[in-house]
């Protein structure tokens, strides 16, 4: 029975970077407190993926019902296993699965929940979590209770690259009346692939009106880039989902990410913080986007876009 | 079909967040409806238009929620219920989840919808807490809700643009990422007009006993880095961007 359980995610047959990060910190905490670590993963690739994980124990659930993520089956299985194996700390990534299952697991197990965690550490006799709240504008330092589910924002710390030889067990998937009707693969409608663009002119809520997208298009053309956006622009129906950068959109690493009118919610930063060069323009000088940008300005983007386009077109002759 | 939409208000991020003695002075701040709860309300109202469902907006009275409830009624909700129990603005989500689940349990809603998250979800999201307490099926980070007689179909979003269509038996709890249409707007005049005739029902509920997290402090994080700032002059900023592109050899020749 492990003290710390990492609920792992597998993609393309391997443990995701976010899960590797959880395993790294789980091992650090376990070593400091003489505790053990288990990783629990789902799907036919799980056993091969976790057999070298840095954990003492690996629990794999192999069943047709878990080949695709199913919140009902995953939750029922986790609740059953965790009831039989009551861990002190249950770590999930703050992905769709973490946001979907975290609080529900905590409620079913009647334990605490800590969300949007960016750090887990030991200070003296205390175990502490730091969490991002209020759109990343504030942080909270929280004492870890005796037992808790914690969801961690991917990229909060580096994975160690350590490996191990966990003892592998199988556990049966538990039934649920929820069914996966169909999987919808990413939009292949022929729209531009923003993950391949060297320069992205990315617009957010600050664009204010769909008519103003023309200004972004003209700028993108002048600069030799492509227009992308943050979630609110897609939700408003102003640009297609294929242009969305962030947790539920694309992860991009262009040579230049020009963020215009984007405040920098954690979900957006997750998708673009590794761009080679980030220039952000936002009227709020305290916007979190400036914490990851290399250069920033508080100019009005509706004035800046045509001015910059004109300058670039002047140079391009 | 009877739908409950769970709503709450949160501090307005347009205002500067000032921390005092390691805590937010919530009593001095202005509040707005959580934007994702607005999305949930819109999706519920679209279902109402399609199926004739009855929509009840439910909020915990932590001070001043009448505004968001009358606005929801003005948008088309059928009922607004305020759960009262002397709750403070600092009521944690674990407690909120317990109170909301307790009420929903007594009402027999077919579908419970709420925002996928809120900016102050330090101890987890409401959809999960409520579903876990009710022990009913749930799905979060979802949109495109299509309600049938006994089931509901939703689209759940994953990273990289991948999605899946799920079917859940009713009753179910959903954490809504986005409605199919932008939330509808109602004028202040319409809300005020409605306040003269409509009412918000108050239901007394008991205080939850679940323990809360021990928060040592709230603070403004010191970023590992910060942008070099160029000010707000449009000409100067455009010039600097062009120079930077030139330095980085990103200008087209």
Coordinates of C-alpha atoms in Angstrom, one line a residue:
Chain A
X1 CA 0.0 0.0 0.0
X2 CA 1.7 3.2 -1.2
X3 CA 1.7 6.5 0.7
X4 CA 1.7 8.7 -2.5
X5 CA -0.2 7.7 -5.6
X6 CA 0.3 9.3 -8.9
X7 CA -2.6 8.9 -11.3
X8 CA -0.7 8.7 -14.6
X9 CA -1.6 9.7 -18.1
X10 CA -0.3 7.8 -21.1
X11 CA -0.1 9.4 -24.6
X12 CA 1.2 7.6 -27.7
X13 CA 2.4 4.7 -25.6
X14 CA 4.5 6.7 -23.1
X15 CA 4.0 8.4 -19.8
X16 CA 3.3 12.1 -20.4
X17 CA 5.7 14.8 -19.4
X18 CA 3.2 16.1 -16.8
X19 CA 3.0 12.6 -15.2
X20 CA 6.8 12.4 -15.2
X21 CA 6.8 15.7 -13.2
X22 CA 4.4 14.2 -10.7
X23 CA 6.5 11.1 -10.3
X24 CA 9.6 13.3 -9.7
X25 CA 8.1 15.3 -6.9
X26 CA 6.3 12.2 -5.4
X27 CA 9.7 10.5 -5.1
X28 CA 11.3 13.6 -3.6
X29 CA 8.6 13.9 -1.0
X30 CA 8.6 10.1 -0.4
X31 CA 12.4 10.0 0.1
X32 CA 12.3 12.8 2.6
X33 CA 9.6 11.1 4.7
X34 CA 10.5 7.5 4.1
X35 CA 7.3 6.9 2.2
X36 CA 6.5 4.8 -0.9
X37 CA 5.2 5.8 -4.3
X38 CA 2.7 4.1 -6.6
X39 CA 1.7 5.0 -10.1
X40 CA -1.7 4.0 -11.5
X41 CA -2.3 4.1 -15.2
X42 CA -5.0 3.0 -17.6
X43 CA -5.0 1.4 -21.1
X44 CA -3.3 -1.3 -23.1
X45 CA 0.0 0.7 -23.3
X46 CA 0.0 1.3 -19.5
X47 CA 2.1 -1.6 -18.5
X48 CA 4.9 -1.0 -21.0
X49 CA 4.8 2.7 -20.2
X50 CA 5.1 2.5 -16.5
X51 CA 7.5 -0.5 -16.1
X52 CA 10.5 1.8 -15.8
X53 CA 8.6 4.6 -13.8
X54 CA 10.3 5.9 -10.7
X55 CA 7.8 4.3 -8.4
X56 CA 7.8 1.4 -6.0
X57 CA 4.6 0.0 -7.3
X58 CA 2.7 0.3 -10.6
X59 CA -0.9 -0.5 -10.9
X60 CA -2.2 -1.0 -14.4
X61 CA -5.8 -1.2 -15.5
X62 CA -6.2 -2.9 -18.9
X63 CA -9.7 -3.1 -20.3
X64 CA -11.5 -2.1 -23.4
X65 CA -13.5 0.3 -21.3
X66 CA -10.4 2.4 -20.4
X67 CA -8.8 2.6 -23.8
X68 CA -10.3 6.1 -24.1
X69 CA -10.7 8.4 -21.1
X70 CA -14.1 7.7 -19.6
X71 CA -14.8 9.8 -16.4
X72 CA -17.2 7.2 -15.1
X73 CA -15.0 4.1 -15.4
X74 CA -11.9 5.9 -14.3
X75 CA -13.5 7.4 -11.2
X76 CA -15.2 4.1 -10.2
X77 CA -11.9 2.3 -10.7
X78 CA -9.9 4.9 -8.7
X79 CA -12.4 5.1 -5.9
X80 CA -12.4 1.3 -5.5
X81 CA -8.6 1.0 -5.6
X82 CA -8.0 4.0 -3.3
X83 CA -10.6 2.7 -0.8
X84 CA -8.7 -0.6 -0.7
X85 CA -5.4 1.2 -0.7
X86 CA -5.9 4.5 1.2
X87 CA -3.0 6.8 0.2
X88 CA -2.0 10.0 2.0
X89 CA -1.4 12.0 -1.2
X90 CA -3.1 11.4 -4.6
X91 CA -1.5 13.5 -7.4
X92 CA -3.1 14.2 -10.7
X93 CA -2.1 16.7 -13.4
X94 CA -4.4 19.7 -13.9
X95 CA -5.5 18.4 -17.3
X96 CA -9.0 17.5 -18.3
X97 CA -8.7 14.3 -16.3
X98 CA -7.5 16.1 -13.2
X99 CA -10.1 18.8 -13.4
X100 CA -12.8 16.2 -14.1
X101 CA -11.8 13.7 -11.4
X102 CA -9.9 15.6 -8.7
X103 CA -12.8 17.0 -6.6
X104 CA -15.1 14.1 -7.2
X105 CA -12.4 11.7 -6.0
X106 CA -11.9 13.8 -2.9
X107 CA -15.6 13.9 -2.2
X108 CA -16.0 10.1 -2.7
X109 CA -13.0 9.4 -0.5
X110 CA -14.0 12.2 2.0
X111 CA -10.6 13.8 2.0
X112 CA -9.3 17.3 1.1
X113 CA -8.6 18.7 -2.3
X114 CA -5.9 21.2 -3.4
X115 CA -6.1 22.6 -6.9
X116 CA -3.9 24.5 -9.3
X117 CA -0.8 23.4 -7.4
X118 CA 2.6 24.8 -8.6
X119 CA 4.8 23.6 -5.8
X120 CA 4.9 20.8 -3.2
X121 CA 7.6 20.9 -0.6
X122 CA 8.6 20.1 2.9
X123 CA 9.6 22.9 5.3
X124 CA 10.6 21.5 8.7
X125 CA 7.8 19.4 10.0
X126 CA 5.3 20.9 7.5
X127 CA 4.4 19.8 4.0
X128 CA 3.2 22.7 1.9
X129 CA 1.6 23.4 -1.4
X130 CA 1.6 26.6 -3.4
X131 CA -1.4 27.2 -5.6
X132 CA -2.2 29.6 -8.4
X133 CA -5.5 31.4 -7.9
X134 CA -7.3 34.4 -9.3
X135 CA -6.1 33.8 -12.9
X136 CA -2.5 33.5 -11.7
X137 CA -2.6 37.0 -10.1
X138 CA -2.3 35.6 -6.6
X139 CA -0.8 32.5 -5.0
X140 CA -1.8 30.7 -1.9
X141 CA 0.4 28.7 0.5
X142 CA -1.5 25.8 1.9
X143 CA -0.6 23.2 4.5
X144 CA -1.1 19.7 3.2
X145 CA -3.7 17.9 5.4
X146 CA -3.2 14.3 6.4
X147 CA -4.9 13.1 3.3
X148 CA -5.5 15.0 0.1
X149 CA -6.0 14.9 -3.7
X150 CA -3.8 17.5 -5.3
X151 CA -4.0 18.6 -9.0
X152 CA -0.7 20.0 -10.3
X153 CA -0.4 22.5 -13.2
X154 CA 1.9 20.8 -15.8
X155 CA 5.3 22.4 -16.2
X156 CA 5.4 23.6 -12.6
X157 CA 8.7 21.9 -12.0
X158 CA 11.2 19.8 -14.1
X159 CA 11.0 16.0 -14.4
X160 CA 14.2 14.4 -13.1
X161 CA 14.5 11.8 -15.8
X162 CA 15.0 9.1 -13.1
X163 CA 13.7 5.6 -13.7
X164 CA 12.9 2.7 -11.5
X165 CA 11.7 -0.9 -11.5
X166 CA 8.3 -0.8 -9.9
X167 CA 6.4 -4.0 -8.9
X168 CA 3.6 -4.2 -11.4
X169 CA 0.1 -5.3 -10.5
X170 CA -3.1 -5.4 -12.5
X171 CA -6.4 -4.1 -11.3
X172 CA -9.8 -4.5 -12.9
X173 CA -11.7 -1.6 -14.4
X174 CA -14.9 -0.9 -12.5
X175 CA -18.2 -0.5 -14.5
X176 CA -19.9 2.8 -15.1
X177 CA -23.1 3.7 -17.1
X178 CA -21.2 6.6 -18.8
X179 CA -20.1 5.7 -22.3
X180 CA -17.7 7.2 -24.8
X181 CA -19.8 7.6 -28.0
X182 CA -17.0 8.7 -30.3
X183 CA -13.6 10.2 -30.2
X184 CA -13.2 13.4 -32.2
X185 CA -9.6 13.9 -33.4
X186 CA -8.2 17.4 -33.8
X187 CA -9.6 19.6 -36.5
X188 CA -8.2 18.6 -39.8
X189 CA -10.4 20.9 -41.8
X190 CA -7.5 22.3 -43.8
X191 CA -7.1 25.4 -41.7
X192 CA -3.5 26.5 -41.1
X193 CA -1.5 24.5 -38.5
X194 CA -0.4 27.1 -35.9
X195 CA 2.0 24.7 -34.3
X196 CA 4.2 24.9 -37.5
X197 CA 4.2 28.7 -37.7
X198 CA 7.5 30.6 -36.9
X199 CA 5.6 33.8 -36.0
X200 CA 2.2 33.9 -34.3
X201 CA 0.2 37.1 -33.9
X202 CA -2.1 35.9 -31.1
X203 CA -5.1 37.9 -30.0
X204 CA -7.2 37.7 -26.9
X205 CA -10.2 39.4 -25.3
X206 CA -8.6 42.8 -25.9
X207 CA -9.5 42.5 -29.6
X208 CA -13.0 43.5 -28.3
X209 CA -14.9 43.0 -31.6
X210 CA -14.6 40.5 -34.4
X211 CA -14.3 43.3 -36.9
X212 CA -11.0 44.1 -35.3
X213 CA -9.6 40.7 -36.4
X214 CA -8.9 42.3 -39.8
X215 CA -6.2 44.4 -38.1
X216 CA -4.6 41.2 -36.7
X217 CA -4.8 39.5 -40.1
X218 CA -3.1 42.5 -41.8
X219 CA -0.4 42.6 -39.2
X220 CA 0.2 38.8 -39.5
X221 CA 0.5 39.3 -43.3
X222 CA 3.0 42.1 -42.9
X223 CA 5.1 40.3 -40.3
X224 CA 5.0 36.9 -42.2
X225 CA 3.0 35.2 -39.4
X226 CA -0.3 33.5 -38.7
X227 CA -3.1 34.7 -36.4
X228 CA -3.8 32.5 -33.3
X229 CA -5.8 33.3 -30.2
X230 CA -6.7 32.6 -26.6
X231 CA -9.8 30.7 -25.5
X232 CA -12.4 33.6 -25.2
X233 CA -11.9 34.5 -28.9
X234 CA -12.9 30.9 -29.9
X235 CA -15.7 30.8 -27.4
X236 CA -17.1 33.9 -28.9
X237 CA -17.1 32.2 -32.3
X238 CA -14.7 34.7 -33.8
X239 CA -11.9 32.2 -34.7
X240 CA -12.0 28.4 -35.2
X241 CA -10.7 26.1 -32.5
X242 CA -7.7 25.2 -34.7
X243 CA -6.3 28.7 -33.9
X244 CA -6.6 28.3 -30.1
X245 CA -3.4 28.3 -28.0
X246 CA -3.5 26.9 -24.5
X247 CA -4.5 23.9 -22.3
X248 CA -7.5 22.9 -24.4
X249 CA -6.0 24.1 -27.6
X250 CA -2.5 23.8 -29.2
X251 CA 0.9 24.0 -27.5
X252 CA 3.1 26.2 -29.6
X253 CA 6.8 27.1 -29.6
X254 CA 7.2 29.7 -32.4
X255 CA 10.3 31.9 -32.9
X256 CA 8.0 34.9 -32.0
X257 CA 4.8 34.9 -30.1
X258 CA 3.2 38.4 -30.3
X259 CA 0.4 38.3 -27.6
X260 CA -2.1 41.1 -28.2
X261 CA -4.8 41.8 -25.6
X262 CA -4.1 38.5 -23.8
X263 CA -4.0 38.7 -20.1
X264 CA -2.2 35.4 -19.6
X265 CA -4.5 33.0 -17.7
X266 CA -2.7 29.9 -16.5
X267 CA -4.5 27.8 -19.1
X268 CA -3.1 30.0 -21.9
X269 CA 0.4 30.3 -20.6
X270 CA 0.5 26.5 -20.5
X271 CA 0.3 26.5 -24.3
X272 CA 2.9 29.2 -25.2
X273 CA 5.3 29.9 -22.4
X274 CA 8.1 28.0 -24.2
X275 CA 8.1 30.2 -27.3
X276 CA 11.6 31.4 -28.2
X277 CA 10.6 35.1 -28.0
X278 CA 7.5 36.5 -26.4
X279 CA 6.3 40.1 -26.9
X280 CA 3.1 41.0 -25.0
X281 CA 0.9 44.0 -25.3
X282 CA -1.9 44.5 -22.8
X283 CA -3.3 47.6 -21.2
X284 CA -3.2 46.0 -17.7
X285 CA 0.4 46.4 -16.6
X286 CA -0.2 43.7 -14.0
X287 CA -1.4 41.1 -16.4
X288 CA 0.3 37.7 -15.8
X289 CA 1.3 37.5 -19.5
X290 CA 4.2 39.9 -18.6
X291 CA 5.6 37.4 -16.3
X292 CA 6.5 35.0 -19.1
X293 CA 7.0 37.7 -21.9
X294 CA 10.5 38.9 -22.7
X295 CA 9.3 42.3 -23.8
X296 CA 6.0 44.0 -23.0
X297 CA 4.0 47.2 -23.6
X298 CA 0.8 48.7 -22.3
X299 CA -0.1 50.4 -25.6
X300 CA -3.6 50.2 -27.0
X301 CA -3.5 47.2 -29.3
X302 CA -6.2 48.6 -31.7
X303 CA -3.9 51.5 -32.4
X304 CA -0.7 49.5 -32.3
X305 CA -1.7 46.9 -34.8
X306 CA -2.2 49.3 -37.8
X307 CA 0.8 51.4 -36.8
X308 CA 3.0 48.3 -36.7
X309 CA 1.6 47.0 -39.9
X310 CA 2.3 50.3 -41.6
X311 CA 5.9 50.3 -40.4
X312 CA 6.5 46.8 -41.5
X313 CA 4.9 47.3 -44.9
X314 CA 7.0 50.5 -45.3
X315 CA 10.1 48.4 -44.8
X316 CA 8.9 45.6 -47.0
X317 CA 8.5 48.2 -49.7
Chain B
X1 CA -36.5 18.0 -17.6
X2 CA -35.5 19.9 -14.5
X3 CA -32.1 21.6 -14.7
X4 CA -30.2 23.3 -11.8
X5 CA -27.5 25.8 -12.6
X6 CA -25.1 26.4 -9.7
X7 CA -23.8 29.9 -9.7
X8 CA -21.5 32.0 -7.6
X9 CA -19.9 35.4 -7.7
X10 CA -16.2 36.0 -7.5
X11 CA -13.9 39.1 -7.1
X12 CA -13.8 41.3 -10.2
X13 CA -10.3 40.8 -11.6
X14 CA -10.6 44.1 -13.4
X15 CA -9.8 45.7 -10.1
X16 CA -6.4 45.6 -8.5
X17 CA -6.1 42.7 -6.0
X18 CA -4.7 44.0 -2.8
X19 CA -3.6 41.6 -0.2
X20 CA -3.8 42.6 3.5
X21 CA -2.0 40.5 6.2
X22 CA -1.8 37.5 4.0
X23 CA -5.5 37.5 3.0
X24 CA -7.8 39.1 0.5
X25 CA -10.1 41.8 2.0
X26 CA -13.2 40.3 0.3
X27 CA -15.7 42.5 2.1
X28 CA -14.1 45.6 0.4
X29 CA -14.1 44.1 -3.1
X30 CA -16.6 44.2 -5.9
X31 CA -17.9 40.9 -7.2
X32 CA -19.1 39.6 -10.6
X33 CA -20.7 36.3 -11.6
X34 CA -18.1 33.7 -12.3
X35 CA -17.7 33.7 -16.1
X36 CA -17.9 29.9 -16.5
X37 CA -21.1 29.8 -14.4
X38 CA -22.5 32.3 -17.0
X39 CA -21.5 29.9 -19.7
X40 CA -23.4 27.1 -17.8
X41 CA -26.5 29.3 -17.5
X42 CA -26.4 30.1 -21.2
X43 CA -26.1 26.4 -22.1
X44 CA -29.0 25.6 -19.8
X45 CA -31.2 28.3 -21.3
X46 CA -30.4 27.0 -24.8
X47 CA -31.6 23.5 -23.6
X48 CA -34.7 25.2 -22.2
X49 CA -35.4 26.7 -25.6
X50 CA -34.9 23.4 -27.4
X51 CA -36.7 21.1 -25.0
X52 CA -38.9 23.2 -22.7
X53 CA -36.7 22.3 -19.7
X54 CA -37.3 24.1 -16.4
X55 CA -34.2 26.0 -15.3
X56 CA -33.5 26.8 -11.6
X57 CA -30.6 28.9 -10.7
X58 CA -29.1 28.0 -7.3
X59 CA -26.5 30.1 -5.3
X60 CA -25.3 30.1 -1.8
X61 CA -26.0 33.3 0.0
X62 CA -22.5 34.5 1.0
X63 CA -23.4 38.2 1.0
X64 CA -24.8 39.7 -2.1
X65 CA -26.0 37.2 -4.7
X66 CA -29.4 38.7 -5.5
X67 CA -27.9 40.7 -8.4
X68 CA -26.7 37.6 -10.3
X69 CA -30.0 35.7 -9.5
X70 CA -32.2 38.5 -10.8
X71 CA -30.0 38.8 -13.9
X72 CA -30.4 35.0 -14.4
X73 CA -34.2 35.3 -14.1
X74 CA -34.1 38.2 -16.6
X75 CA -32.2 36.0 -19.0
X76 CA -34.9 33.4 -18.8
X77 CA -34.3 31.2 -15.8
X78 CA -37.6 29.9 -14.3
X79 CA -36.6 30.0 -10.6
X80 CA -33.9 31.4 -8.4
X81 CA -33.1 29.8 -5.1
X82 CA -30.7 31.2 -2.5
X83 CA -29.4 28.8 0.1
X84 CA -29.0 30.7 3.4
X85 CA -27.1 29.6 6.5
X86 CA -25.1 32.6 7.6
X87 CA -22.2 31.7 5.2
X88 CA -19.2 34.0 4.8
X89 CA -17.6 35.1 1.5
X90 CA -14.7 32.8 2.4
X91 CA -16.9 29.6 2.2
X92 CA -14.6 27.0 0.7
X93 CA -15.6 24.8 -2.3
X94 CA -15.7 21.6 -0.2
X95 CA -18.3 23.2 2.0
X96 CA -20.1 24.8 -1.0
X97 CA -20.2 21.4 -2.7
X98 CA -21.7 19.8 0.4
X99 CA -24.4 22.4 0.8
X100 CA -25.3 22.4 -2.9
X101 CA -25.4 18.6 -3.1
X102 CA -27.6 18.5 0.0
X103 CA -30.1 20.9 -1.6
X104 CA -29.9 19.1 -5.0
X105 CA -30.6 15.8 -3.4
X106 CA -33.9 17.0 -2.0
X107 CA -35.0 18.5 -5.4
X108 CA -34.5 15.6 -7.8
X109 CA -33.0 17.7 -10.6
X110 CA -32.3 15.7 -13.8
X111 CA -29.3 17.7 -14.7
X112 CA -27.0 19.9 -12.6
X113 CA -24.8 22.3 -14.5
X114 CA -22.1 24.7 -13.3
X115 CA -19.0 26.4 -14.6
X116 CA -16.0 24.2 -15.2
X117 CA -14.0 26.3 -12.8
X118 CA -13.9 29.6 -11.0
X119 CA -10.9 31.9 -10.3
X120 CA -11.0 31.1 -6.6
X121 CA -11.3 27.3 -6.8
X122 CA -8.4 26.7 -4.3
X123 CA -9.9 23.5 -3.1
X124 CA -11.2 22.0 -6.3
X125 CA -14.1 22.6 -8.7
X126 CA -17.7 22.6 -7.7
X127 CA -18.9 20.2 -10.3
X128 CA -16.7 17.4 -8.9
X129 CA -17.5 18.2 -5.3
X130 CA -21.3 18.1 -6.0
X131 CA -21.2 15.0 -8.2
X132 CA -19.0 13.2 -5.7
X133 CA -21.3 14.1 -2.8
X134 CA -24.4 13.0 -4.8
X135 CA -22.5 9.9 -6.1
X136 CA -23.9 10.5 -9.6
X137 CA -22.2 10.5 -13.0
X138 CA -20.4 13.6 -14.1
X139 CA -18.2 15.1 -16.7
X140 CA -16.3 18.3 -16.7
X141 CA -14.5 20.5 -19.3
X142 CA -17.5 19.9 -21.5
X143 CA -19.7 21.8 -24.0
X144 CA -22.4 21.0 -26.6
X145 CA -24.9 19.6 -24.2
X146 CA -27.7 17.7 -25.9
X147 CA -30.3 16.5 -23.4
X148 CA -32.5 13.5 -24.2
X149 CA -35.3 11.9 -22.1
X150 CA -33.0 9.7 -20.0
X151 CA -29.5 10.6 -21.0
X152 CA -27.4 13.6 -21.9
X153 CA -24.7 13.8 -24.6
X154 CA -21.8 16.2 -24.2
X155 CA -18.5 16.9 -25.9
X156 CA -15.5 16.7 -23.5
X157 CA -12.3 18.6 -24.5
X158 CA -8.8 17.4 -24.1
X159 CA -5.4 19.0 -24.9
X160 CA -4.3 19.4 -28.4
X161 CA -7.8 19.9 -29.8
X162 CA -8.8 16.3 -29.2
X163 CA -12.4 15.7 -28.0
X164 CA -14.8 12.9 -27.2
X165 CA -18.6 12.7 -27.2
X166 CA -19.8 11.1 -23.9
X167 CA -23.3 9.9 -23.0
X168 CA -24.3 10.0 -19.4
X169 CA -27.5 8.7 -17.8
X170 CA -29.6 11.2 -15.9
X171 CA -29.2 12.5 -13.2
X172 CA -25.8 13.9 -14.0
X173 CA -23.6 16.8 -13.1
X174 CA -21.7 18.8 -15.8
X175 CA -18.8 21.3 -15.5
X176 CA -19.4 23.6 -18.5
X177 CA -16.3 24.9 -20.4
X178 CA -18.3 27.0 -22.9
X179 CA -21.9 27.4 -24.1
X180 CA -22.7 26.9 -27.8
X181 CA -23.4 30.7 -28.0
X182 CA -21.9 33.6 -26.1
X183 CA -23.9 34.3 -22.9
X184 CA -26.9 36.5 -23.7
X185 CA -27.0 40.1 -22.4
X186 CA -29.8 41.7 -20.6
X187 CA -30.0 45.4 -19.8
X188 CA -29.9 46.7 -16.3
X189 CA -33.3 48.3 -16.9
X190 CA -34.8 44.8 -17.7
X191 CA -33.3 43.4 -14.5
X192 CA -34.6 46.2 -12.5
X193 CA -38.0 45.9 -14.0
X194 CA -38.1 42.2 -13.3
X195 CA -37.1 42.8 -9.7
X196 CA -40.5 44.5 -9.1
X197 CA -42.4 41.3 -10.0
X198 CA -40.1 38.3 -9.6
X199 CA -38.6 37.0 -6.4
X200 CA -35.7 34.9 -5.2
X201 CA -36.7 32.0 -3.0
X202 CA -34.6 31.6 0.2
X203 CA -34.1 28.1 1.5
X204 CA -32.4 27.6 4.9
X205 CA -29.7 24.9 4.9
X206 CA -27.5 23.5 7.6
X207 CA -23.9 24.3 7.9
X208 CA -21.5 21.7 6.5
X209 CA -19.1 20.0 8.9
X210 CA -16.3 19.1 6.4
X211 CA -12.9 20.5 7.5
X212 CA -11.4 23.3 5.5
X213 CA -7.8 23.8 4.2
X214 CA -5.3 25.6 6.4
X215 CA -4.2 28.5 4.2
X216 CA -1.0 30.1 5.6
X217 CA -1.1 33.1 3.4
X218 CA -2.3 34.6 0.1
X219 CA 0.2 36.7 -1.7
X220 CA 1.2 38.2 -5.0
X221 CA 3.7 35.8 -6.6
X222 CA 7.1 37.0 -7.5
X223 CA 7.5 36.0 -11.1
X224 CA 10.7 34.2 -12.0
X225 CA 11.1 36.8 -14.7
X226 CA 9.3 39.8 -16.0
X227 CA 9.1 41.4 -19.4
X228 CA 11.3 44.4 -20.2
X229 CA 8.6 47.1 -20.5
X230 CA 8.4 49.6 -23.3
X231 CA 5.6 51.8 -22.1
X232 CA 2.3 52.7 -23.9
X233 CA 3.4 55.0 -26.8
X234 CA 2.2 53.4 -30.0
X235 CA 4.9 54.8 -32.2
X236 CA 7.7 54.0 -29.8
X237 CA 6.4 50.5 -29.2
X238 CA 6.0 49.7 -32.9
X239 CA 9.6 51.0 -33.5
X240 CA 11.0 48.8 -30.7
X241 CA 9.1 45.7 -32.1
X242 CA 10.5 46.3 -35.6
X243 CA 14.0 46.8 -34.2
X244 CA 13.7 43.6 -32.1
X245 CA 12.6 41.6 -35.1
X246 CA 15.5 43.0 -37.1
X247 CA 18.0 42.0 -34.3
X248 CA 16.5 38.5 -34.1
X249 CA 16.6 38.2 -37.9
X250 CA 12.8 37.7 -38.0
X251 CA 12.1 40.3 -40.6
X252 CA 11.3 39.2 -44.0
X253 CA 14.1 40.3 -46.4

